[in-house]
Short mmCIF file of C-alpha atoms in Angstrom, two decimals:
data_model
loop_
_atom_site.label_atom_id
_atom_site.label_comp_id
_atom_site.label_asym_id
_atom_site.label_seq_id
_atom_site.Cartn_x
_atom_site.Cartn_y
_atom_site.Cartn_z
CA MET A 1 -49.33 70.14 16.16
CA PRO A 2 -48.81 72.44 13.14
CA ALA A 3 -49.70 76.13 13.03
CA GLY A 4 -53.26 76.62 11.83
CA THR A 5 -54.63 73.64 13.79
CA PRO A 6 -57.55 74.43 16.10
CA ALA A 7 -56.32 74.09 19.67
CA PRO A 8 -57.82 70.97 21.29
CA PRO A 9 -60.31 72.11 23.94
CA PHE A 10 -59.71 71.15 27.56
CA GLU A 11 -60.80 71.80 31.09
CA LEU A 12 -58.32 71.28 33.93
CA LYS A 13 -58.17 72.04 37.62
CA CYS A 14 -56.01 74.93 38.74
CA THR A 15 -56.98 74.83 42.43
CA PRO A 16 -58.90 72.25 44.48
CA ASP A 17 -62.21 73.90 43.57
CA GLN A 18 -61.53 75.85 40.37
CA THR A 19 -61.15 74.71 36.82
CA VAL A 20 -59.86 76.49 33.75
CA SER A 21 -61.40 75.86 30.37
CA LEU A 22 -59.55 76.92 27.22
CA SER A 23 -62.81 78.12 25.64
CA ASP A 24 -63.24 80.69 28.45
CA PHE A 25 -60.31 82.59 26.96
CA ARG A 26 -61.60 82.89 23.41
CA GLY A 27 -60.93 86.48 22.38
CA ARG A 28 -57.47 86.56 24.01
CA PRO A 29 -54.18 84.96 23.00
CA VAL A 30 -53.33 82.00 25.22
CA VAL A 31 -49.82 80.69 25.95
CA LEU A 32 -49.58 77.08 27.10
CA ALA A 33 -46.32 75.96 28.66
CA PHE A 34 -46.23 72.20 29.18
CA TYR A 35 -43.40 71.13 31.45
CA PRO A 36 -42.26 67.85 33.02
CA ALA A 37 -42.47 68.45 36.74
CA ASP A 38 -42.89 70.96 39.55
CA TRP A 39 -39.67 71.45 41.53
CA SER A 40 -37.24 70.15 38.91
CA PRO A 41 -34.43 72.69 38.42
CA VAL A 42 -34.88 73.51 34.74
CA CYS A 43 -38.64 73.90 35.04
CA SER A 44 -38.28 76.19 38.01
CA ASP A 45 -36.01 78.48 36.00
CA GLN A 46 -38.39 78.40 33.08
CA MET A 47 -41.48 79.16 35.16
CA SER A 48 -39.62 81.88 37.11
CA LEU A 49 -38.63 83.50 33.82
CA TYR A 50 -42.24 83.48 32.57
CA ASN A 51 -43.30 84.88 35.92
CA GLU A 52 -41.08 87.91 35.32
CA LEU A 53 -42.57 88.34 31.86
CA LEU A 54 -46.21 88.56 32.92
CA PRO A 55 -46.27 92.34 32.24
CA GLU A 56 -45.15 91.61 28.65
CA PHE A 57 -47.81 88.94 28.21
CA GLU A 58 -50.38 91.39 29.59
CA LYS A 59 -49.33 93.97 27.01
CA HIS A 60 -50.46 91.46 24.41
CA ASN A 61 -53.61 90.79 26.45
CA ALA A 62 -52.39 87.18 26.58
CA VAL A 63 -52.94 84.68 29.37
CA LEU A 64 -50.34 82.13 30.38
CA PHE A 65 -50.88 78.67 31.81
CA GLY A 66 -48.30 76.19 32.97
CA ILE A 67 -49.36 72.54 32.59
CA SER A 68 -47.82 69.41 34.06
CA VAL A 69 -49.09 66.07 35.37
CA ASP A 70 -48.52 67.16 38.97
CA GLY A 71 -51.61 67.39 41.16
CA ILE A 72 -53.15 70.65 42.34
CA TRP A 73 -51.67 70.44 45.86
CA CYS A 74 -48.21 70.03 44.46
CA HIS A 75 -48.82 72.90 42.03
CA GLY A 76 -50.08 75.06 44.90
CA ALA A 77 -46.99 74.46 47.02
CA PHE A 78 -44.66 74.99 44.06
CA ALA A 79 -46.39 78.21 42.99
CA ARG A 80 -46.30 79.56 46.56
CA ASP A 81 -42.65 78.70 47.01
CA ARG A 82 -41.61 80.32 43.70
CA LYS A 83 -44.10 83.19 44.01
CA LEU A 84 -45.62 82.37 40.63
CA HIS A 85 -48.43 84.72 39.65
CA PHE A 86 -50.00 82.66 36.88
CA PRO A 87 -52.09 79.47 37.05
CA LEU A 88 -50.57 76.00 36.92
CA LEU A 89 -53.00 73.44 35.54
CA ALA A 90 -53.05 69.83 36.72
CA ASP A 91 -53.11 67.33 33.84
CA PHE A 92 -53.52 64.75 36.55
CA GLU A 93 -56.64 62.67 35.94
CA PRO A 94 -56.79 60.97 33.53
CA LYS A 95 -53.06 61.42 33.70
CA GLY A 96 -51.57 63.42 30.85
CA ARG A 97 -54.77 63.42 28.75
CA VAL A 98 -54.39 67.05 27.64
CA SER A 99 -50.65 66.68 27.09
CA HIS A 100 -51.47 63.71 24.81
CA LEU A 101 -54.01 65.82 22.89
CA TYR A 102 -51.29 68.38 22.19
CA GLY A 103 -48.68 65.77 21.28
CA ALA A 104 -46.72 66.89 24.32
CA TYR A 105 -46.65 63.71 26.43
CA LEU A 106 -43.53 61.64 26.96
CA ASP A 107 -44.66 58.03 27.44
CA LYS A 108 -41.31 56.78 28.62
CA ASP A 109 -41.12 59.36 31.41
CA GLY A 110 -44.81 59.53 32.25
CA GLU A 111 -44.53 63.31 32.13
CA SER A 112 -45.38 66.18 29.84
CA GLY A 113 -42.60 67.27 27.55
CA ARG A 114 -41.30 70.81 27.49
CA ALA A 115 -43.65 72.19 24.85
CA LEU A 116 -44.88 75.70 24.16
CA PHE A 117 -48.02 76.74 22.28
CA VAL A 118 -49.28 80.17 21.33
CA ILE A 119 -53.00 80.13 20.54
CA ASP A 120 -54.69 83.12 18.91
CA LYS A 121 -57.90 84.73 20.07
CA LYS A 122 -59.95 82.51 17.77
CA GLY A 123 -58.56 79.38 19.40
CA VAL A 124 -56.16 78.45 16.59
CA ILE A 125 -52.60 77.29 17.30
CA ARG A 126 -50.30 79.84 15.68
CA TRP A 127 -46.89 78.75 16.98
CA SER A 128 -45.49 75.81 18.87
CA TYR A 129 -42.12 74.57 19.96
CA ILE A 130 -40.93 71.38 21.61
CA SER A 131 -37.68 71.74 23.51
CA PRO A 132 -35.35 68.94 24.57
CA THR A 133 -36.50 68.05 28.10
CA GLY A 134 -33.28 69.18 29.76
CA VAL A 135 -33.18 72.53 27.99
CA ASN A 136 -34.99 75.63 29.17
CA PRO A 137 -36.50 77.05 25.96
CA GLY A 138 -36.53 80.60 27.30
CA ALA A 139 -39.20 83.00 26.14
CA GLU A 140 -37.95 84.65 22.97
CA GLY A 141 -40.05 82.37 20.75
CA VAL A 142 -43.23 83.01 22.70
CA LEU A 143 -42.71 86.78 22.69
CA ALA A 144 -41.94 86.82 18.98
CA ALA A 145 -45.08 84.73 18.30
CA LEU A 146 -47.24 87.11 20.35
CA GLU A 147 -45.75 90.07 18.50
CA SER A 148 -46.48 88.51 15.13
CA LEU A 149 -50.08 87.75 16.19
CA GLU A 150 -50.48 91.41 16.92
CA ALA A 151 -48.93 92.37 13.58
CA ASP A 152 -51.27 89.96 11.74
CA GLY A 153 -54.23 91.28 13.71
CA GLY A 154 -53.35 94.79 12.62
CA ARG A 155 -53.31 93.80 8.94
CA LYS A 156 -56.67 92.05 8.92
CA MET B 1 -15.28 74.25 22.72
CA ASN B 2 -16.93 74.68 19.33
CA SER B 3 -19.57 77.33 19.30
CA ASP B 4 -22.96 76.07 18.22
CA PRO B 5 -24.03 77.74 14.93
CA HIS B 6 -27.67 77.60 16.10
CA SER B 7 -26.95 79.20 19.44
CA PRO B 8 -28.99 82.35 20.07
CA ARG B 9 -27.42 85.73 19.31
CA LEU B 10 -27.40 88.96 21.26
CA VAL B 11 -30.18 91.07 19.80
CA LEU B 12 -28.90 94.24 21.46
CA PRO B 13 -25.29 94.78 20.36
CA VAL B 14 -22.78 96.10 22.88
CA GLY B 15 -22.96 99.87 22.70
CA VAL B 16 -22.67 103.16 24.49
CA ARG B 17 -25.46 102.33 26.95
CA ASP B 18 -23.45 99.40 28.31
CA HIS B 19 -21.14 99.17 31.29
CA THR B 20 -17.89 97.76 29.98
CA GLN B 21 -14.45 96.84 31.24
CA GLY B 22 -11.58 96.61 28.78
CA SER B 23 -10.97 98.16 25.41
CA ALA B 24 -13.55 98.46 22.64
CA LYS B 25 -10.74 97.16 20.39
CA ALA B 26 -10.43 93.90 22.35
CA THR B 27 -10.68 90.83 20.10
CA VAL B 28 -13.22 89.12 22.34
CA SER B 29 -16.31 90.45 24.06
CA LEU B 30 -17.89 88.64 26.98
CA VAL B 31 -21.39 89.77 27.93
CA GLU B 32 -22.96 88.51 31.13
CA TYR B 33 -26.65 88.72 31.99
CA GLY B 34 -26.72 88.45 35.76
CA ASP B 35 -28.77 88.85 38.92
CA TYR B 36 -27.06 90.20 42.06
CA GLU B 37 -28.99 87.89 44.36
CA CYS B 38 -28.49 84.72 42.29
CA PRO B 39 -26.04 82.32 43.95
CA TYR B 40 -24.87 80.97 40.57
CA CYS B 41 -23.96 84.50 39.50
CA GLY B 42 -22.13 84.87 42.79
CA ALA B 43 -20.17 81.75 41.93
CA ALA B 44 -19.41 83.09 38.45
CA TYR B 45 -18.19 86.46 39.80
CA PRO B 46 -14.62 85.37 40.77
CA ILE B 47 -14.42 83.27 37.59
CA VAL B 48 -15.09 86.34 35.46
CA LYS B 49 -12.44 88.25 37.42
CA GLU B 50 -9.97 85.47 36.73
CA VAL B 51 -10.68 85.27 32.99
CA GLN B 52 -10.32 89.04 32.78
CA LYS B 53 -6.91 88.72 34.41
CA ARG B 54 -5.80 85.90 32.14
CA MET B 55 -7.14 87.41 28.91
CA GLY B 56 -5.88 90.90 29.63
CA VAL B 57 -6.28 93.37 26.76
CA LYS B 58 -7.80 90.70 24.52
CA LEU B 59 -11.07 90.81 26.51
CA ARG B 60 -13.85 93.30 26.92
CA PHE B 61 -16.41 92.45 29.62
CA VAL B 62 -19.97 93.76 29.69
CA PHE B 63 -22.53 93.26 32.46
CA ARG B 64 -26.27 93.55 31.90
CA ASN B 65 -29.04 93.15 34.45
CA PHE B 66 -31.31 90.14 34.55
CA PRO B 67 -33.01 90.21 37.97
CA LEU B 68 -35.56 87.48 38.68
CA GLY B 69 -37.39 89.73 41.10
CA ASN B 70 -40.05 87.31 42.27
CA MET B 71 -37.55 84.64 43.22
CA HIS B 72 -34.94 87.12 44.48
CA PRO B 73 -36.76 89.94 46.24
CA HIS B 74 -33.69 92.22 46.50
CA ALA B 75 -32.34 91.67 43.01
CA SER B 76 -34.17 94.46 41.20
CA LEU B 77 -33.28 97.20 43.67
CA ALA B 78 -29.68 95.96 43.79
CA ALA B 79 -29.55 96.27 39.99
CA GLU B 80 -30.99 99.79 40.23
CA ALA B 81 -28.34 100.66 42.83
CA ALA B 82 -25.56 99.57 40.48
CA GLU B 83 -27.09 101.70 37.71
CA ALA B 84 -27.46 104.65 40.06
CA ALA B 85 -23.79 104.30 41.04
CA GLY B 86 -23.04 104.03 37.32
CA ALA B 87 -24.62 107.44 36.81
CA GLN B 88 -21.77 108.68 39.03
CA ASP B 89 -19.19 106.63 37.11
CA LYS B 90 -18.96 103.98 39.82
CA PHE B 91 -20.91 101.12 38.29
CA TRP B 92 -18.15 98.54 38.70
CA GLU B 93 -17.38 99.55 42.27
CA MET B 94 -21.03 98.90 43.17
CA HIS B 95 -21.21 95.77 41.01
CA ASP B 96 -18.27 94.26 42.90
CA MET B 97 -19.61 95.38 46.26
CA LEU B 98 -22.94 93.68 45.56
CA TYR B 99 -21.43 90.37 44.47
CA GLU B 100 -19.08 90.40 47.44
CA ASN B 101 -22.02 90.95 49.81
CA GLN B 102 -24.76 88.90 48.14
CA ASP B 103 -26.40 87.92 51.41
CA ALA B 104 -27.02 91.55 52.45
CA LEU B 105 -28.91 93.39 49.71
CA ALA B 106 -31.72 95.15 51.58
CA LYS B 107 -32.18 98.86 50.87
CA ASN B 108 -30.22 99.88 53.98
CA ASP B 109 -27.35 97.64 52.93
CA LEU B 110 -27.36 99.26 49.48
CA LEU B 111 -27.19 102.73 51.05
CA GLY B 112 -24.29 101.52 53.19
CA TYR B 113 -22.37 100.32 50.12
CA ALA B 114 -23.08 103.64 48.46
CA ARG B 115 -21.42 105.36 51.42
CA ARG B 116 -18.42 103.08 51.16
CA ILE B 117 -17.86 103.86 47.50
CA GLN B 118 -18.83 107.50 48.02
CA VAL B 119 -21.86 107.82 45.82
CA ASP B 120 -24.32 108.36 48.66
CA SER B 121 -25.46 111.73 47.44
CA PRO B 122 -29.08 112.84 47.72
CA ARG B 123 -29.17 112.09 44.01
CA PHE B 124 -28.35 108.41 44.63
CA VAL B 125 -30.92 108.08 47.40
CA ALA B 126 -33.57 109.74 45.24
CA ALA B 127 -32.74 107.46 42.31
CA LEU B 128 -33.18 104.41 44.50
CA THR B 129 -36.34 105.60 46.21
CA GLY B 130 -37.89 106.82 42.98
CA HIS B 131 -36.82 103.70 41.03
CA GLU B 132 -35.25 105.99 38.46
CA PHE B 133 -33.30 103.14 36.89
CA ALA B 134 -36.06 100.52 36.98
CA GLU B 135 -36.84 101.07 33.31
CA ARG B 136 -33.20 100.76 32.31
CA VAL B 137 -32.94 97.49 34.27
CA ARG B 138 -36.07 96.23 32.55
CA GLU B 139 -34.59 97.13 29.13
CA ASP B 140 -31.59 94.98 29.96
CA PHE B 141 -33.87 92.18 31.11
CA LEU B 142 -36.01 92.22 27.97
CA SER B 143 -32.98 92.43 25.69
CA GLY B 144 -31.79 89.29 27.48
CA VAL B 145 -35.07 87.46 27.06
CA LYS B 146 -35.07 88.27 23.34
CA SER B 147 -31.48 87.06 23.07
CA GLY B 148 -32.30 83.70 24.63
CA VAL B 149 -31.33 84.25 28.25
CA ASN B 150 -33.24 81.60 30.14
CA GLY B 151 -31.61 81.75 33.54
CA THR B 152 -28.67 83.43 35.23
CA PRO B 153 -25.87 83.80 34.63
CA THR B 154 -25.99 83.60 30.83
CA PHE B 155 -22.88 84.55 28.86
CA TYR B 156 -22.38 85.65 25.24
CA ILE B 157 -18.99 85.43 23.59
CA ASN B 158 -18.70 87.77 20.61
CA GLY B 159 -22.47 87.95 20.55
CA ILE B 160 -23.16 84.21 20.54
CA ARG B 161 -24.67 82.48 23.57
CA HIS B 162 -22.16 80.33 25.44
CA ASN B 163 -24.12 77.15 26.11
CA ALA B 164 -21.39 75.22 27.89
CA SER B 165 -20.55 75.59 31.55
CA TYR B 166 -18.95 78.74 32.96
CA GLU B 167 -16.36 76.82 34.95
CA LEU B 168 -13.04 78.61 34.65
CA GLU B 169 -11.29 76.21 32.27
CA VAL B 170 -14.34 75.77 30.02
CA LEU B 171 -14.96 79.49 29.77
CA MET B 172 -11.24 80.20 29.19
CA GLN B 173 -11.13 77.65 26.38
CA ALA B 174 -14.16 79.22 24.69
CA LEU B 175 -12.71 82.72 25.02
CA GLU B 176 -9.30 81.63 23.71
CA ALA B 177 -11.00 79.93 20.76
CA ALA B 178 -12.91 83.14 20.02
CA ALA B 179 -9.68 85.14 20.25
CA ALA B 180 -7.76 82.83 17.89
CA PRO B 181 -6.93 84.36 14.49
CA GLY B 182 -9.22 83.34 11.66
CA ARG B 183 -12.27 83.11 13.86
CA HIS B 184 -13.79 86.48 13.11
#
């Protein structure tokens, strides 16, 4: 999914009775972090790291969503256990549909890959990165992308 | 252990703001980003001591804070306590105390350690209560994020992220390779 591509729209559940729609966040940068599975060790580190960086994302007025094929109840338990303060979206039914749209689905594993997207306030993908599944991609790429969005915004 | 040319680099070079052990003229620098409540960092603590012993004057060790405060509720204050002790030139005494007592890091425990290493002045208590060093800890944390720290502990050898394990022999091999002539 190259930079400059409009981000495919989606609507996914984040709790049993709430959904999140990408279009609701037009006007703010959006960070999407696709990951294979709740509870797996590498993902937990990755999500915990992003959790600590929420003040930095807020400085950029950006919202962060984690996305995996786990269901909402699993997400809820995982988020509670790890004290995550950002929404986890369930790409659960039809399974992996949104991950497919973003080219971030691993057919052989039946899971989302470890893929990061930074979407600008107009809904255009400005940066993306696919990490090997076993490797925590960290956050330096996301932060740099958010900083460059801001720099571009200032120039226009 | 060949270092990976694409491995992330330290964006904040070792400098005067850092807590260091060993000479600035050492051939190898080892920087750790760690969390006092992280069990993996606790496991790495005696390994670092051992590599310091084996490397001797060839090694300079630097510790920077990387507390995952949501997962480890005592980690941020513990990091601030080490910094507050550091303001009284006793950073390493507190650092060691914290890693040797990882299961007791509540505020009262921290004040107790401060007494043991004799930094329990009103100044220390005020620094802890007023979170005087919170910003400094956060600076460390963000410098780590920007350098590619993605969990703890993460090590950098001469400014390049060490992606292999931090088991004693693996770490020693990487440090010896970095110390070998012709590698600078």
